[in-house]
PDB file of C-alpha atoms and ligand atoms in Angstrom:
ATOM      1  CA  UNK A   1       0.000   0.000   0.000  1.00 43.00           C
ATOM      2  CA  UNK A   2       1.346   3.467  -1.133  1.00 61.00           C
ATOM      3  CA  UNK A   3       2.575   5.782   1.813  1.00 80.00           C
ATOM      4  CA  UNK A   4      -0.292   8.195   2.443  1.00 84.00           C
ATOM      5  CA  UNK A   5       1.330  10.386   4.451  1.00 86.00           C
ATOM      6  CA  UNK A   6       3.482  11.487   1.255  1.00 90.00           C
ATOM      7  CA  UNK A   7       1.127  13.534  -0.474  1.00 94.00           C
ATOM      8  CA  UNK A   8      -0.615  14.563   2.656  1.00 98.00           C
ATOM      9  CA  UNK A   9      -0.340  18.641   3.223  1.00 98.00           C
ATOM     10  CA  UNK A  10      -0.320  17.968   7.124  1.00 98.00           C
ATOM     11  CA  UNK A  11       2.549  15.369   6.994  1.00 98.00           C
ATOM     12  CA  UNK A  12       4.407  17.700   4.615  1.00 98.00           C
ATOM     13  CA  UNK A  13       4.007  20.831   7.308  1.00 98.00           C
ATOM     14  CA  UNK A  14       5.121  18.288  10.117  1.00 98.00           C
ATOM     15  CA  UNK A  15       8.230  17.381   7.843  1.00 98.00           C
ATOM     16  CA  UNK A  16       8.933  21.222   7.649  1.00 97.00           C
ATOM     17  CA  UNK A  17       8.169  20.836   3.631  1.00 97.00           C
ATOM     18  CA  UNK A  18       5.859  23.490   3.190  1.00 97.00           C
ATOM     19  CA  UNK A  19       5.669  26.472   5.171  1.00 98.00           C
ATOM     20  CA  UNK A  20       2.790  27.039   8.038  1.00 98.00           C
ATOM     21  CA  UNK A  21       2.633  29.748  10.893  1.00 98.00           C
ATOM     22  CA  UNK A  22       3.494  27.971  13.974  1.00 98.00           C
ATOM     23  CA  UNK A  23       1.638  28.660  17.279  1.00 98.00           C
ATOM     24  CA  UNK A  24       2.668  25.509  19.490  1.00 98.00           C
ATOM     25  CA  UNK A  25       3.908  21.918  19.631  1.00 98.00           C
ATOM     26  CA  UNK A  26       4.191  18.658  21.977  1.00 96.00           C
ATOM     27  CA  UNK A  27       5.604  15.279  21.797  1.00 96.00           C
ATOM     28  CA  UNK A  28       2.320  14.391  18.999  1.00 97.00           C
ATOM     29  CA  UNK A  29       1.377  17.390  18.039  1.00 98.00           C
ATOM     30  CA  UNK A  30       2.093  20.833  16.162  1.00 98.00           C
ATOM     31  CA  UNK A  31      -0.167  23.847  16.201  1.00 98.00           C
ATOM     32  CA  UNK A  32      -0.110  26.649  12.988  1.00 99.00           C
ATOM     33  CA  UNK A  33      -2.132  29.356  11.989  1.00 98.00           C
ATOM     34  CA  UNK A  34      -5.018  28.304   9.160  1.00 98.00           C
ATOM     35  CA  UNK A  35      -4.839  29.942   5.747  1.00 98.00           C
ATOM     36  CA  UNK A  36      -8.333  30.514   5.686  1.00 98.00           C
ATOM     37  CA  UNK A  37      -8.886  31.956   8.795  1.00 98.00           C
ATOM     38  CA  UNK A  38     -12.983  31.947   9.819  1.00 98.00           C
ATOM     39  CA  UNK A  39     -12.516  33.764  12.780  1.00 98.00           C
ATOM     40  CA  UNK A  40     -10.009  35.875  14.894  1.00 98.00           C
ATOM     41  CA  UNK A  41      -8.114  33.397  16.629  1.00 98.00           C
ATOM     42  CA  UNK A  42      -7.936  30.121  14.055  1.00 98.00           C
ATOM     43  CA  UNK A  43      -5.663  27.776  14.485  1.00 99.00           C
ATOM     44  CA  UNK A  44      -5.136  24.223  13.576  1.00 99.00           C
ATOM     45  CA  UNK A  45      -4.045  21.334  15.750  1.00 98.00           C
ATOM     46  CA  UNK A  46      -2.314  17.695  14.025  1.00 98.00           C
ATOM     47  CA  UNK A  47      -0.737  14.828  14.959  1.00 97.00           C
ATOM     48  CA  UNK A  48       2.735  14.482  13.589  1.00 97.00           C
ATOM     49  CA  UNK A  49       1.527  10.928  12.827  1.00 96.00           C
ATOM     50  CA  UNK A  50      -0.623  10.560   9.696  1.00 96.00           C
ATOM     51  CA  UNK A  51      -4.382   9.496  11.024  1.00 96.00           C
ATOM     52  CA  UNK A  52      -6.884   9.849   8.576  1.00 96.00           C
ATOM     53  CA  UNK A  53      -9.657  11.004  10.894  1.00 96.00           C
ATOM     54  CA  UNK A  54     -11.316  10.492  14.069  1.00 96.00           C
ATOM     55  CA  UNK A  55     -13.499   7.390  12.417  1.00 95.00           C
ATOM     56  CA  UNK A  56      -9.905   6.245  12.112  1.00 93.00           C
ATOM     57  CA  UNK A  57      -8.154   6.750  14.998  1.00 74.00           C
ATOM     58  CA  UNK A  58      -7.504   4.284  17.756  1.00 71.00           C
ATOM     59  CA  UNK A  59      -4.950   5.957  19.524  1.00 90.00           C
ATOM     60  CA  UNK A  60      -6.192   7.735  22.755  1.00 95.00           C
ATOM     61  CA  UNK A  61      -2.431   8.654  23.640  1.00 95.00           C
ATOM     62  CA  UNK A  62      -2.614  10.699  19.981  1.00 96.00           C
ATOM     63  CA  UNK A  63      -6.058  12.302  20.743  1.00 96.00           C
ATOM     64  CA  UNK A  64      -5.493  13.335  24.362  1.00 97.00           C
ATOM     65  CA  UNK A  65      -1.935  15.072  23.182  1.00 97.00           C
ATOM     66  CA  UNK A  66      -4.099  17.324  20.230  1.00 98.00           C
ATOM     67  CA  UNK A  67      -7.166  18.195  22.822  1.00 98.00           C
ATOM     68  CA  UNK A  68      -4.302  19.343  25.952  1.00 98.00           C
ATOM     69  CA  UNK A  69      -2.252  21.199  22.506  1.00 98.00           C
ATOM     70  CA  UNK A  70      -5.522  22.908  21.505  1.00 98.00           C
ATOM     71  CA  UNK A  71      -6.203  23.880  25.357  1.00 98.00           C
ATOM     72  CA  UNK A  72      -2.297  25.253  25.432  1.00 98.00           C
ATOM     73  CA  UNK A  73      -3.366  27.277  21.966  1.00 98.00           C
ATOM     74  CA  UNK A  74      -6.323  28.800  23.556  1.00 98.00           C
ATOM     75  CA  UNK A  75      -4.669  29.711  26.860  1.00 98.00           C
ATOM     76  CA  UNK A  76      -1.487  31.266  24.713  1.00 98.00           C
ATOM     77  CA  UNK A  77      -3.529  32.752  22.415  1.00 98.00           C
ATOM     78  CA  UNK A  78      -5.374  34.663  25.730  1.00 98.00           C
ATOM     79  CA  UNK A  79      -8.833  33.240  24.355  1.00 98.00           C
ATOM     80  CA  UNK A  80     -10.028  33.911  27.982  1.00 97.00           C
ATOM     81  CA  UNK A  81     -13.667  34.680  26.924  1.00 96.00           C
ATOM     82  CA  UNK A  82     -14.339  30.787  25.703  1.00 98.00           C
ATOM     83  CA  UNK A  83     -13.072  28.956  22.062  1.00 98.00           C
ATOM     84  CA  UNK A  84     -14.782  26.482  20.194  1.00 98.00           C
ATOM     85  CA  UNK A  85     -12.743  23.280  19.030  1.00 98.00           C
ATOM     86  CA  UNK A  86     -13.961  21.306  16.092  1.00 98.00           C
ATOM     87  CA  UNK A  87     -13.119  18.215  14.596  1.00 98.00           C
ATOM     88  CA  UNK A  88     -14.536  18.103  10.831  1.00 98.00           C
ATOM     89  CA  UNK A  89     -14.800  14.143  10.468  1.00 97.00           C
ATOM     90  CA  UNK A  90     -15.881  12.627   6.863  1.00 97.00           C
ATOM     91  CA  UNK A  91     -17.505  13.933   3.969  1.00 97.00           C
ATOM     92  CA  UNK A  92     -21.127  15.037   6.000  1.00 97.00           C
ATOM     93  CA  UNK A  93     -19.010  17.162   8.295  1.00 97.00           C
ATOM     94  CA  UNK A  94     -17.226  18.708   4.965  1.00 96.00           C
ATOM     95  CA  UNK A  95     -13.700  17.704   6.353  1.00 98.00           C
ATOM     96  CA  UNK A  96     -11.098  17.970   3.341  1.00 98.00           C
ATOM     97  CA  UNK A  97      -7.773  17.622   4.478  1.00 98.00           C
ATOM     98  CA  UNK A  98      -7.879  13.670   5.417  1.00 97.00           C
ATOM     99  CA  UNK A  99      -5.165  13.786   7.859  1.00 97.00           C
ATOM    100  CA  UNK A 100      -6.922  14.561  11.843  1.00 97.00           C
ATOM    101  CA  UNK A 101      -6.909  18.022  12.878  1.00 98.00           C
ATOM    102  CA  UNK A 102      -8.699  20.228  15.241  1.00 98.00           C
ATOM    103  CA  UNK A 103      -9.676  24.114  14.471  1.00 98.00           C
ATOM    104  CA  UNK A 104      -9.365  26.117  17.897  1.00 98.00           C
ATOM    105  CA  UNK A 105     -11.631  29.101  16.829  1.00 98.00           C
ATOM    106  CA  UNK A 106     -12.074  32.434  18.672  1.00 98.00           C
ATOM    107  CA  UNK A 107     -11.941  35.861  19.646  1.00 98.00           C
ATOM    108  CA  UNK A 108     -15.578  36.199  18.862  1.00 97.00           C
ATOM    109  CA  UNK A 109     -19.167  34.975  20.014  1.00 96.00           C
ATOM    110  CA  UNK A 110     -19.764  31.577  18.043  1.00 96.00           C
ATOM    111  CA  UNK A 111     -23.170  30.346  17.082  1.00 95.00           C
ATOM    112  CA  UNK A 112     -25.103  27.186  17.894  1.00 96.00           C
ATOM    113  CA  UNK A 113     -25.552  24.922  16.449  1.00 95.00           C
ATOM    114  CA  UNK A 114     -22.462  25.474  13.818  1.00 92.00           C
ATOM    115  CA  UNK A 115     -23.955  24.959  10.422  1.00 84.00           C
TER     116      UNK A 115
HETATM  117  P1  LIG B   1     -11.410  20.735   7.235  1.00 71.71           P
HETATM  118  O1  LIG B   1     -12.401  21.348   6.289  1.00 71.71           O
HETATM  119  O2  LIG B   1     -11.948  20.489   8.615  1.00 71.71           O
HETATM  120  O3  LIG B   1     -10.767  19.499   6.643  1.00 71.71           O
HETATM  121  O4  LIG B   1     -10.289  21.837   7.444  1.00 71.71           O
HETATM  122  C1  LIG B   1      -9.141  21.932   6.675  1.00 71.71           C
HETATM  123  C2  LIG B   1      -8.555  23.287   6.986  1.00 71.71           C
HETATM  124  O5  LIG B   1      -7.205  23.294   6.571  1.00 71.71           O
HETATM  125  C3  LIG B   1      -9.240  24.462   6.288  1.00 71.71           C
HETATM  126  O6  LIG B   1      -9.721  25.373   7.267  1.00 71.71           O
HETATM  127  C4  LIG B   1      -8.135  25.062   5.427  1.00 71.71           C
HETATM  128  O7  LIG B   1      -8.216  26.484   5.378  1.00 71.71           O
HETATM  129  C5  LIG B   1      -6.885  24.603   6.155  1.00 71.71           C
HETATM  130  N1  LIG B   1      -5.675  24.488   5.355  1.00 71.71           N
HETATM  131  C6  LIG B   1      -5.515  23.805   4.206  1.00 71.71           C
HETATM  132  N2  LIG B   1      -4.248  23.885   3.777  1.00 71.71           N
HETATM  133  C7  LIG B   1      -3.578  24.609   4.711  1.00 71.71           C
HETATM  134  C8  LIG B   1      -2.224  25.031   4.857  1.00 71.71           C
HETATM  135  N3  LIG B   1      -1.285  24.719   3.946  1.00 71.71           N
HETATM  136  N4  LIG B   1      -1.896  25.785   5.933  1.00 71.71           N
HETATM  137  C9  LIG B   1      -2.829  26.122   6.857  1.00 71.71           C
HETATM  138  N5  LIG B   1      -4.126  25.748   6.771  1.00 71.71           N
HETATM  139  C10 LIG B   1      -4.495  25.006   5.716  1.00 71.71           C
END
């Protein structure tokens, strides 16, 4: 089976191929700034390991290191006034980068529920 994590824009950003705006990192995760940002805080958090998506994931080790790396971003970032994380997971939830990653969104009021 080809090597997925290859072609993957996350795993390239991990391996320091491509450019991002870094925010944060730990042991299994990094933290950069989103190109597209939909609000004034927007940042992204991914495992250095390629996983898919959460429907894929059976690592708890993995997902507890990008939840406390998204709680670091928010604190950093001085989102004192509440954040919203996300995890876009399959094609209902319009996720398009197929490597895991949670958007730490704030800086201002967010709706409910998200569309
Ligand atoms: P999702 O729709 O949940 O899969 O989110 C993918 C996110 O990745 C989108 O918000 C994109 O703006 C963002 N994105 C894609 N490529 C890059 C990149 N090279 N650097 C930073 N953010 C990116």
């Amino acid at each position: 089976m080809a090597d997925e994590s290859a072609n993957c824009i996350f795993c390239k950003i991990v391996r320091g191929e491509i450019p991002a705006t870094m925010v944060a990192e730990n042991e299994a995760a990094i933290a950069f700034r989103d190109l597209d940002a939909k609000a004034p805080v927007h940042v992204l958090v991914v495992p250095r390991k390629h996983i898919v998506s959460l429907a894929h994931s059976a690592d708890p080790a993995t997902l507890g290191e990008v939840l406390a790396l998204a709680g670091d971003v928010a604190r950093q970032e001085g989102l004192d006034g509440g954040y919203r994380v996300v995890i876009n997971t399959g094609p209902d939830a319009g996720q398009t980068v197929h490597h895991l990653h949670a958007h730490v969104l704030g800086g201002r009021n967010m709706a409910w529920p998200p569309g």
